[in-house]
Amino acid sequence: MGKNSLEDLKKRARQLGAKEAKIIDAKTVKTAAWVRYKCQFGCDGFGGCLTCPPYSPPPEQTQKILDCYKKAILIYNPGSAKKSISNVAVSLEKEAFFAGFYKTLAMGAGPCMLCKGCNIKGECRHREKARPSMEACGIDVFATVRKNGFQIETLDSYGCQANYFGLVLVE
Ligand code: SF4
């Protein structure tokens, strides 16, 4: 892909299937201790796959990782989108790496859906593609996306259209 700029990667995010993509300051990505508690007490996916808590990095470790970066690309898809935001994030991470952003790391949304049943007693079967979600790493997704101009609210039923966000750290 060559030495592409952040702007090129932002465009690529949309071509890869994101409805929206924004270059953001990595400092606007907020971690919080309560996010992990929400996973553990409130989400039936807890412990269900290797990209979710308790296997994914806790907020303190994620904060240390975020501190290694200045910029990130925040990507968004509505629940109706054909391509999952996690798939877009992983593809963009790969392209960013080949473009010279050697530290790039991707995070998606929700649990990993790559296998029918996760191999939680062993090793991940697809390390090249499996990435944790932002929330699984202790990121306050609501605060982060609102800070970057997205308007999202909590949903009051499973019938509502969900919003999915992913993050690709780039440097
Ligand atoms: S790729 Fe498979 S084994 Fe790895 S985290 Fe995802 S579901 Fe689990």
Short mmCIF file of N, CA and C in Angstrom, two decimals, residues 32-146:
data_model
loop_
_atom_site.label_atom_id
_atom_site.label_comp_id
_atom_site.label_asym_id
_atom_site.label_seq_id
_atom_site.Cartn_x
_atom_site.Cartn_y
_atom_site.Cartn_z
N ALA A 32 -12.03 3.68 32.01
CA ALA A 32 -12.64 3.86 33.33
C ALA A 32 -12.76 2.51 34.02
N ALA A 33 -12.57 2.53 35.34
CA ALA A 33 -12.59 1.28 36.12
C ALA A 33 -13.95 0.59 36.07
N TRP A 34 -15.03 1.37 35.99
CA TRP A 34 -16.37 0.78 36.05
C TRP A 34 -16.72 -0.07 34.83
N VAL A 35 -16.00 0.13 33.71
CA VAL A 35 -16.37 -0.57 32.47
C VAL A 35 -16.23 -2.08 32.65
N ARG A 36 -15.16 -2.49 33.31
CA ARG A 36 -14.94 -3.92 33.54
C ARG A 36 -16.03 -4.52 34.43
N TYR A 37 -16.45 -3.75 35.40
CA TYR A 37 -17.52 -4.21 36.30
C TYR A 37 -18.79 -4.46 35.48
N LYS A 38 -19.07 -3.58 34.53
CA LYS A 38 -20.26 -3.74 33.67
C LYS A 38 -20.18 -5.03 32.87
N CYS A 39 -18.95 -5.38 32.42
CA CYS A 39 -18.79 -6.65 31.68
C CYS A 39 -19.07 -7.83 32.61
N GLN A 40 -18.50 -7.76 33.80
CA GLN A 40 -18.58 -8.90 34.72
C GLN A 40 -19.97 -9.07 35.31
N PHE A 41 -20.63 -7.96 35.59
CA PHE A 41 -21.95 -8.02 36.21
C PHE A 41 -22.94 -7.29 35.30
N GLY A 42 -23.43 -8.01 34.30
CA GLY A 42 -24.39 -7.37 33.41
C GLY A 42 -24.30 -7.85 31.98
N CYS A 43 -23.20 -8.50 31.62
CA CYS A 43 -23.08 -8.97 30.24
C CYS A 43 -22.97 -10.49 30.23
N ASP A 44 -23.86 -11.14 29.46
CA ASP A 44 -23.81 -12.62 29.44
C ASP A 44 -22.65 -13.13 28.59
N GLY A 45 -21.90 -12.21 27.98
CA GLY A 45 -20.72 -12.62 27.21
C GLY A 45 -19.46 -12.73 28.06
N PHE A 46 -19.56 -12.36 29.35
CA PHE A 46 -18.37 -12.37 30.21
C PHE A 46 -17.74 -13.76 30.24
N GLY A 47 -16.47 -13.84 29.94
CA GLY A 47 -15.76 -15.12 29.97
C GLY A 47 -16.10 -16.04 28.80
N GLY A 48 -16.88 -15.53 27.84
CA GLY A 48 -17.34 -16.38 26.74
C GLY A 48 -16.38 -16.47 25.57
N CYS A 49 -15.44 -15.55 25.48
CA CYS A 49 -14.44 -15.65 24.40
C CYS A 49 -13.15 -14.97 24.83
N LEU A 50 -12.07 -15.33 24.15
CA LEU A 50 -10.73 -14.91 24.56
C LEU A 50 -10.47 -13.41 24.34
N THR A 51 -11.37 -12.74 23.62
CA THR A 51 -11.19 -11.30 23.42
C THR A 51 -11.99 -10.49 24.45
N CYS A 52 -12.72 -11.16 25.33
CA CYS A 52 -13.54 -10.48 26.34
C CYS A 52 -12.90 -10.63 27.72
N PRO A 53 -13.30 -9.78 28.70
CA PRO A 53 -12.87 -10.02 30.08
C PRO A 53 -13.30 -11.42 30.53
N PRO A 54 -12.58 -12.12 31.36
CA PRO A 54 -11.38 -11.65 32.06
C PRO A 54 -10.09 -11.79 31.25
N TYR A 55 -10.17 -12.16 29.98
CA TYR A 55 -8.96 -12.41 29.18
C TYR A 55 -8.39 -11.13 28.56
N SER A 56 -9.25 -10.16 28.28
CA SER A 56 -8.79 -8.93 27.61
C SER A 56 -8.10 -8.00 28.62
N PRO A 57 -7.32 -7.02 28.12
CA PRO A 57 -6.57 -6.14 29.03
C PRO A 57 -7.49 -5.29 29.91
N PRO A 58 -7.19 -5.17 31.19
CA PRO A 58 -7.99 -4.30 32.07
C PRO A 58 -7.73 -2.83 31.76
N PRO A 59 -8.58 -1.92 32.25
CA PRO A 59 -8.45 -0.50 31.90
C PRO A 59 -7.09 0.11 32.20
N GLU A 60 -6.46 -0.31 33.31
CA GLU A 60 -5.16 0.30 33.65
C GLU A 60 -4.12 -0.04 32.57
N GLN A 61 -4.17 -1.28 32.10
CA GLN A 61 -3.20 -1.68 31.07
C GLN A 61 -3.53 -1.00 29.74
N THR A 62 -4.82 -0.91 29.45
CA THR A 62 -5.23 -0.24 28.21
C THR A 62 -4.78 1.22 28.22
N GLN A 63 -4.90 1.86 29.37
CA GLN A 63 -4.47 3.27 29.46
C GLN A 63 -2.98 3.40 29.14
N LYS A 64 -2.19 2.45 29.66
CA LYS A 64 -0.75 2.49 29.37
C LYS A 64 -0.51 2.31 27.87
N ILE A 65 -1.30 1.46 27.24
CA ILE A 65 -1.17 1.25 25.79
C ILE A 65 -1.57 2.53 25.05
N LEU A 66 -2.69 3.12 25.44
CA LEU A 66 -3.16 4.35 24.78
C LEU A 66 -2.12 5.47 24.89
N ASP A 67 -1.42 5.48 26.02
CA ASP A 67 -0.42 6.54 26.24
C ASP A 67 0.77 6.44 25.27
N CYS A 68 0.86 5.33 24.56
CA CYS A 68 1.94 5.16 23.57
C CYS A 68 1.60 5.79 22.22
N TYR A 69 0.38 6.36 22.10
CA TYR A 69 -0.09 6.85 20.80
C TYR A 69 -0.56 8.30 20.88
N LYS A 70 -0.42 9.00 19.74
CA LYS A 70 -0.97 10.36 19.65
C LYS A 70 -2.28 10.38 18.86
N LYS A 71 -2.39 9.50 17.89
CA LYS A 71 -3.56 9.55 17.00
C LYS A 71 -4.23 8.18 16.88
N ALA A 72 -5.51 8.23 16.51
CA ALA A 72 -6.26 6.99 16.27
C ALA A 72 -7.32 7.30 15.23
N ILE A 73 -7.86 6.26 14.63
CA ILE A 73 -9.00 6.43 13.72
C ILE A 73 -10.19 5.74 14.38
N LEU A 74 -11.21 6.55 14.63
CA LEU A 74 -12.44 6.05 15.24
C LEU A 74 -13.41 5.74 14.11
N ILE A 75 -13.93 4.52 14.10
CA ILE A 75 -14.81 4.13 12.99
C ILE A 75 -16.18 3.72 13.54
N TYR A 76 -17.19 3.92 12.69
CA TYR A 76 -18.58 3.70 13.14
C TYR A 76 -19.37 2.96 12.08
N ASN A 77 -20.21 2.06 12.53
CA ASN A 77 -21.23 1.45 11.68
C ASN A 77 -22.52 1.28 12.47
N PRO A 78 -23.67 1.49 11.82
CA PRO A 78 -24.93 1.16 12.48
C PRO A 78 -25.11 -0.36 12.44
N GLY A 79 -26.01 -0.88 13.27
CA GLY A 79 -26.25 -2.32 13.33
C GLY A 79 -26.67 -2.91 11.99
N SER A 80 -27.22 -2.07 11.09
CA SER A 80 -27.72 -2.57 9.81
C SER A 80 -26.60 -2.75 8.77
N ALA A 81 -25.39 -2.32 9.11
CA ALA A 81 -24.29 -2.38 8.12
C ALA A 81 -23.95 -3.82 7.76
N LYS A 82 -23.52 -4.01 6.51
CA LYS A 82 -23.19 -5.36 6.04
C LYS A 82 -21.93 -5.89 6.72
N LYS A 83 -20.95 -5.01 6.87
CA LYS A 83 -19.66 -5.47 7.40
C LYS A 83 -19.54 -5.10 8.88
N SER A 84 -19.08 -6.04 9.69
CA SER A 84 -18.95 -5.73 11.13
C SER A 84 -17.80 -4.73 11.31
N ILE A 85 -17.97 -3.87 12.31
CA ILE A 85 -16.95 -2.85 12.55
C ILE A 85 -15.65 -3.51 12.98
N SER A 86 -15.73 -4.68 13.61
CA SER A 86 -14.50 -5.38 14.01
C SER A 86 -13.71 -5.82 12.78
N ASN A 87 -14.41 -6.30 11.76
CA ASN A 87 -13.72 -6.70 10.53
C ASN A 87 -13.06 -5.50 9.85
N VAL A 88 -13.77 -4.37 9.85
CA VAL A 88 -13.20 -3.17 9.24
C VAL A 88 -11.94 -2.76 10.01
N ALA A 89 -12.02 -2.81 11.35
CA ALA A 89 -10.89 -2.39 12.19
C ALA A 89 -9.66 -3.26 11.92
N VAL A 90 -9.87 -4.56 11.82
CA VAL A 90 -8.74 -5.48 11.59
C VAL A 90 -8.13 -5.24 10.21
N SER A 91 -8.97 -5.04 9.21
CA SER A 91 -8.45 -4.78 7.85
C SER A 91 -7.66 -3.47 7.82
N LEU A 92 -8.20 -2.46 8.53
CA LEU A 92 -7.53 -1.16 8.55
C LEU A 92 -6.19 -1.25 9.30
N GLU A 93 -6.17 -2.01 10.38
CA GLU A 93 -4.92 -2.20 11.12
C GLU A 93 -3.85 -2.80 10.19
N LYS A 94 -4.25 -3.78 9.42
CA LYS A 94 -3.31 -4.43 8.50
C LYS A 94 -2.78 -3.42 7.47
N GLU A 95 -3.68 -2.63 6.91
CA GLU A 95 -3.26 -1.65 5.90
C GLU A 95 -2.37 -0.57 6.51
N ALA A 96 -2.71 -0.17 7.74
CA ALA A 96 -1.90 0.86 8.42
C ALA A 96 -0.49 0.33 8.65
N PHE A 97 -0.39 -0.92 9.04
CA PHE A 97 0.94 -1.50 9.27
C PHE A 97 1.76 -1.48 7.98
N PHE A 98 1.15 -1.92 6.88
CA PHE A 98 1.88 -1.94 5.61
C PHE A 98 2.18 -0.53 5.11
N ALA A 99 1.42 0.45 5.59
CA ALA A 99 1.67 1.84 5.19
C ALA A 99 2.77 2.48 6.05
N GLY A 100 3.29 1.74 7.01
CA GLY A 100 4.41 2.26 7.80
C GLY A 100 4.08 2.57 9.25
N PHE A 101 2.81 2.47 9.63
CA PHE A 101 2.41 2.74 11.02
C PHE A 101 2.64 1.46 11.83
N TYR A 102 3.90 1.24 12.19
CA TYR A 102 4.28 -0.07 12.72
C TYR A 102 3.68 -0.41 14.07
N LYS A 103 3.21 0.61 14.82
CA LYS A 103 2.63 0.33 16.15
C LYS A 103 1.12 0.11 16.10
N THR A 104 0.54 0.15 14.93
CA THR A 104 -0.93 0.15 14.86
C THR A 104 -1.57 -1.05 15.58
N LEU A 105 -2.68 -0.75 16.27
CA LEU A 105 -3.45 -1.78 16.99
C LEU A 105 -4.94 -1.50 16.79
N ALA A 106 -5.70 -2.57 16.58
CA ALA A 106 -7.14 -2.40 16.36
C ALA A 106 -7.96 -2.94 17.51
N MET A 107 -9.09 -2.28 17.76
CA MET A 107 -10.11 -2.79 18.68
C MET A 107 -11.46 -2.69 17.97
N GLY A 108 -12.29 -3.68 18.19
CA GLY A 108 -13.60 -3.69 17.53
C GLY A 108 -14.73 -3.43 18.51
N ALA A 109 -15.84 -4.13 18.27
CA ALA A 109 -17.02 -4.00 19.13
C ALA A 109 -17.61 -5.38 19.37
N GLY A 110 -18.05 -5.61 20.58
CA GLY A 110 -18.74 -6.87 20.91
C GLY A 110 -17.78 -8.05 21.01
N PRO A 111 -18.36 -9.23 21.27
CA PRO A 111 -17.51 -10.43 21.40
C PRO A 111 -16.98 -10.89 20.04
N CYS A 112 -15.94 -11.70 20.06
CA CYS A 112 -15.38 -12.24 18.81
C CYS A 112 -16.35 -13.27 18.24
N MET A 113 -16.64 -13.14 16.94
CA MET A 113 -17.60 -14.04 16.30
C MET A 113 -16.92 -14.94 15.26
N LEU A 114 -15.60 -15.00 15.32
CA LEU A 114 -14.88 -15.71 14.25
C LEU A 114 -15.08 -17.23 14.29
N CYS A 115 -15.26 -17.80 15.49
CA CYS A 115 -15.48 -19.25 15.59
C CYS A 115 -16.89 -19.50 16.11
N LYS A 116 -17.41 -20.67 15.83
CA LYS A 116 -18.75 -21.01 16.35
C LYS A 116 -18.72 -21.07 17.87
N GLY A 117 -17.69 -21.65 18.41
CA GLY A 117 -17.50 -21.67 19.86
C GLY A 117 -16.06 -21.31 20.13
N CYS A 118 -15.84 -20.36 21.04
CA CYS A 118 -14.46 -19.93 21.29
C CYS A 118 -13.67 -21.03 22.02
N ASN A 119 -12.39 -21.07 21.74
CA ASN A 119 -11.51 -22.08 22.35
C ASN A 119 -10.99 -21.55 23.69
N ILE A 120 -11.90 -21.27 24.61
CA ILE A 120 -11.47 -20.57 25.85
C ILE A 120 -10.56 -21.39 26.75
N LYS A 121 -10.51 -22.69 26.54
CA LYS A 121 -9.60 -23.50 27.38
C LYS A 121 -8.21 -23.60 26.74
N GLY A 122 -8.06 -23.03 25.56
CA GLY A 122 -6.76 -23.15 24.88
C GLY A 122 -6.35 -21.83 24.26
N GLU A 123 -5.71 -21.92 23.11
CA GLU A 123 -5.19 -20.75 22.41
C GLU A 123 -6.21 -20.25 21.39
N CYS A 124 -6.14 -18.96 21.07
CA CYS A 124 -7.00 -18.41 20.02
C CYS A 124 -6.66 -19.08 18.69
N ARG A 125 -7.69 -19.44 17.93
CA ARG A 125 -7.46 -20.11 16.64
C ARG A 125 -7.14 -19.12 15.52
N HIS A 126 -7.43 -17.85 15.74
CA HIS A 126 -7.22 -16.86 14.67
C HIS A 126 -6.61 -15.58 15.23
N ARG A 127 -5.43 -15.70 15.79
CA ARG A 127 -4.78 -14.53 16.39
C ARG A 127 -4.58 -13.39 15.40
N GLU A 128 -4.44 -13.73 14.13
CA GLU A 128 -4.20 -12.70 13.11
C GLU A 128 -5.43 -11.81 12.93
N LYS A 129 -6.61 -12.31 13.32
CA LYS A 129 -7.83 -11.54 13.08
C LYS A 129 -8.62 -11.19 14.33
N ALA A 130 -8.44 -11.94 15.39
CA ALA A 130 -9.24 -11.71 16.60
C ALA A 130 -8.72 -10.50 17.37
N ARG A 131 -9.60 -9.54 17.64
CA ARG A 131 -9.22 -8.35 18.41
C ARG A 131 -10.30 -8.09 19.47
N PRO A 132 -9.88 -7.58 20.62
CA PRO A 132 -10.87 -7.26 21.65
C PRO A 132 -11.69 -6.04 21.25
N SER A 133 -12.84 -5.90 21.87
CA SER A 133 -13.63 -4.70 21.64
C SER A 133 -13.06 -3.56 22.50
N MET A 134 -13.46 -2.33 22.17
CA MET A 134 -13.05 -1.19 23.00
C MET A 134 -13.53 -1.40 24.43
N GLU A 135 -14.80 -1.78 24.58
CA GLU A 135 -15.36 -1.93 25.92
C GLU A 135 -14.71 -3.07 26.70
N ALA A 136 -14.29 -4.14 25.98
CA ALA A 136 -13.63 -5.26 26.65
C ALA A 136 -12.27 -4.85 27.22
N CYS A 137 -11.71 -3.75 26.69
CA CYS A 137 -10.41 -3.26 27.18
C CYS A 137 -10.59 -2.15 28.22
N GLY A 138 -11.83 -1.94 28.64
CA GLY A 138 -12.06 -0.94 29.70
C GLY A 138 -12.20 0.48 29.18
N ILE A 139 -12.52 0.62 27.89
CA ILE A 139 -12.73 1.97 27.33
C ILE A 139 -14.20 2.37 27.53
N ASP A 140 -14.40 3.58 28.01
CA ASP A 140 -15.74 4.14 28.12
C ASP A 140 -16.13 4.62 26.72
N VAL A 141 -16.85 3.76 26.01
CA VAL A 141 -17.14 4.05 24.58
C VAL A 141 -18.07 5.25 24.46
N PHE A 142 -19.06 5.35 25.32
CA PHE A 142 -19.98 6.49 25.25
C PHE A 142 -19.22 7.81 25.37
N ALA A 143 -18.39 7.91 26.41
CA ALA A 143 -17.65 9.17 26.63
C ALA A 143 -16.70 9.44 25.47
N THR A 144 -16.07 8.40 24.97
CA THR A 144 -15.08 8.58 23.90
C THR A 144 -15.73 9.05 22.61
N VAL A 145 -16.84 8.42 22.23
CA VAL A 145 -17.42 8.80 20.93
C VAL A 145 -18.15 10.14 21.03
N ARG A 146 -18.76 10.40 22.18
CA ARG A 146 -19.40 11.72 22.35
C ARG A 146 -18.36 12.84 22.29
#
